[in-house]
Amino acid sequence: EVHLVDSGGGLVKPGGSLRLSCAASGFIFSDYSMNWVRQAPGKGLEWVSSISSRSANIYYADSVKGRFTISRDNAKNTLYLQMSSLRAEDTAVYFCASGIKGTGIFDYWGQGTLVTVSS
Amino acid sequence: EIVLTQSPATLSLSPGDRATLSCRASQSVSTYLAWYQQKPGQVPRLLIYDASNRATGIPARFSGSGSGTDFTLTISSLEPEDFAVYYCQQRSDWPPITFGQGTRLEIK
């Protein structure tokens, strides 16, 4: 059974940094692309970033480009999102999602981790 | 960037009714369109991918159709647990991957 566990969220001041993690199990992590999707309070879903299976291809939404870095450790079955220069508008629940059925398909989701950017 | 427009914003129906949700793309996405369901306080769940393929464990009452710019999610006979927010999402021309703004399906 596919299982994704998000962690690392919290309260951070504007301009601060935070690193999110997503621990994966139940599938061959190193074979599939992975993604981060976020949802601001009371709002819809927003794609944040994607990384291919061997990290050769990495993509970001314009809203986070230059501030966020996606990475993965296939030996540890873990996906990361390093967030810096955080802004109030980055406040959201961040979900990791797998792409087992195909690149750009979010087939399994973590439970999400809340990031709050506030002074 | 491909913009996805969902209609209606809110749909009020009763259990047993047929629900038809629409998603229109600003340019062709071929069949690279997915549908997700999200209940309050829960994680989104993949229902349909590539326009018409049901995801693992999704009941047969959910079906997807369409290609190009116009897509439909149909729930043939609503169950109480189907009342939720539904999002469409394209992966045809990315980055960026984009989502629609959502349709809220509420009990009438």
Coordinates of N, CA and C in Angstrom, one line a residue, chain A residues 35 37 39 43-47 50 59-62 95 101-112, chain B residues 1 34 36 38 42-46 49-50 54-56 87 89-91 94-101:
Chain A
N35 N 5.9 15.1 -6.5 CA 5.4 16.5 -6.6 C 5.1 17.1 -5.3
V37 N 2.2 20.0 -3.9 CA 1.0 20.8 -4.2 C 0.6 21.5 -3.0
Q39 N -2.2 24.2 -0.8 CA -3.6 24.7 -0.7 C -3.7 25.8 0.4
K43 N -8.8 28.0 0.1 CA -8.6 28.2 -1.4 C -8.5 26.8 -2.1
G44 N -8.2 26.9 -3.4 CA -8.1 25.7 -4.2 C -6.7 25.2 -4.2
L45 N -6.4 24.2 -5.1 CA -5.2 23.5 -5.2 C -4.2 24.3 -6.1
E46 N -2.9 24.3 -5.7 CA -1.9 25.0 -6.6 C -0.7 24.1 -6.7
W47 N -0.3 23.7 -7.9 CA 0.9 23.0 -8.1 C 2.1 23.8 -7.7
S50 N 7.8 19.8 -9.2 CA 7.8 18.4 -9.6 C 9.3 18.0 -9.8
Y59 N 10.9 21.1 -12.0 CA 10.1 22.2 -12.5 C 9.5 22.9 -11.3
Y60 N 9.2 24.2 -11.5 CA 8.7 25.0 -10.4 C 7.6 25.9 -10.9
A61 N 6.6 26.2 -10.1 CA 5.7 27.3 -10.4 C 6.4 28.6 -10.3
D62 N 6.0 29.5 -11.1 CA 6.6 30.9 -11.2 C 6.6 31.5 -9.8
F95 N 1.2 19.5 0.4 CA 1.0 18.1 0.2 C 2.1 17.5 -0.8
K101 N 1.1 6.8 -11.8 CA 0.4 6.5 -13.0 C 0.9 7.3 -14.2
G102 N 1.8 8.3 -13.9 CA 2.3 9.1 -15.0 C 2.8 10.4 -14.5
T103 N 3.7 11.0 -15.2 CA 4.2 12.3 -14.8 C 3.1 13.3 -14.9
G104 N 2.9 14.1 -13.8 CA 1.8 15.1 -13.8 C 0.5 14.5 -13.3
I105 N 0.4 13.3 -12.9 CA -0.8 12.7 -12.3 C -0.5 12.6 -10.8
F106 N -1.4 13.1 -10.0 CA -1.1 13.1 -8.6 C -2.0 12.0 -8.0
D107 N -1.5 10.7 -8.0 CA -2.3 9.6 -7.7 C -2.4 9.3 -6.2
Y108 N -1.3 9.5 -5.4 CA -1.4 9.3 -4.0 C -0.8 10.6 -3.3
W109 N -1.4 10.9 -2.2 CA -1.1 12.2 -1.5 C -0.7 11.9 -0.1
G110 N 0.2 12.7 0.4 CA 0.5 12.8 1.9 C -0.7 13.5 2.6
Q111 N -0.6 13.4 3.9 CA -1.7 14.0 4.7 C -1.6 15.6 4.7
G112 N -0.4 16.1 4.3 CA -0.2 17.5 4.3 C 0.4 18.0 5.5
Chain B
E1 N 0.2 29.8 -20.1 CA -0.4 28.9 -19.1 C -1.8 28.6 -19.5
A34 N -7.3 15.3 -15.4 CA -7.6 14.5 -14.3 C -8.7 15.2 -13.5
Y36 N -10.2 15.3 -9.3 CA -9.9 15.0 -7.9 C -11.1 15.4 -7.1
Q38 N -12.2 16.3 -3.1 CA -11.7 16.7 -1.8 C -12.9 17.0 -0.8
Q42 N -10.0 16.9 4.4 CA -9.4 15.7 3.9 C -8.4 16.0 2.8
V43 N -7.6 15.0 2.5 CA -6.7 15.1 1.4 C -7.4 14.9 0.0
P44 N -7.0 15.6 -1.0 CA -7.6 15.3 -2.3 C -7.3 13.8 -2.7
R45 N -8.3 13.3 -3.5 CA -8.2 12.0 -4.0 C -8.4 11.9 -5.5
L46 N -7.5 11.2 -6.2 CA -7.6 11.1 -7.6 C -8.8 10.2 -8.0
Y49 N -8.1 9.9 -14.4 CA -6.9 10.5 -15.1 C -7.0 10.2 -16.6
D50 N -6.3 11.0 -17.3 CA -6.3 11.0 -18.8 C -7.8 10.9 -19.3
R54 N -10.7 5.6 -14.7 CA -10.9 5.6 -13.2 C -9.7 5.2 -12.5
A55 N -9.4 5.9 -11.4 CA -8.2 5.5 -10.6 C -8.6 4.3 -9.7
T56 N -7.6 3.7 -9.1 CA -7.7 2.5 -8.3 C -8.8 2.7 -7.2
Y87 N -12.1 19.1 -8.4 CA -11.1 19.9 -9.1 C -10.7 19.1 -10.4
Q89 N -7.7 19.1 -13.5 CA -6.2 19.4 -13.5 C -5.7 19.0 -14.8
Q90 N -4.8 19.8 -15.5 CA -4.2 19.4 -16.8 C -2.7 19.2 -16.6
R91 N -2.2 18.2 -17.4 CA -0.8 18.0 -17.5 C -0.3 17.9 -19.0
W94 N 3.1 21.8 -19.7 CA 3.6 22.2 -18.4 C 5.1 22.2 -18.4
P95 N 5.7 23.0 -17.6 CA 5.1 23.8 -16.5 C 4.4 25.0 -17.0
P96 N 3.3 25.5 -16.3 CA 2.9 24.9 -15.0 C 1.8 23.9 -15.2
I97 N 1.7 23.0 -14.3 CA 0.5 22.2 -14.1 C -0.6 23.1 -13.5
T98 N -1.8 23.0 -14.0 CA -2.8 23.9 -13.5 C -4.1 23.1 -13.1
F99 N -4.7 23.7 -12.1 CA -6.0 23.2 -11.6 C -7.1 24.2 -11.9
G100 N -8.3 23.6 -12.0 CA -9.5 24.5 -12.1 C -9.8 25.0 -10.7
Q101 N -10.7 25.9 -10.6 CA -11.0 26.6 -9.3 C -11.9 25.8 -8.4

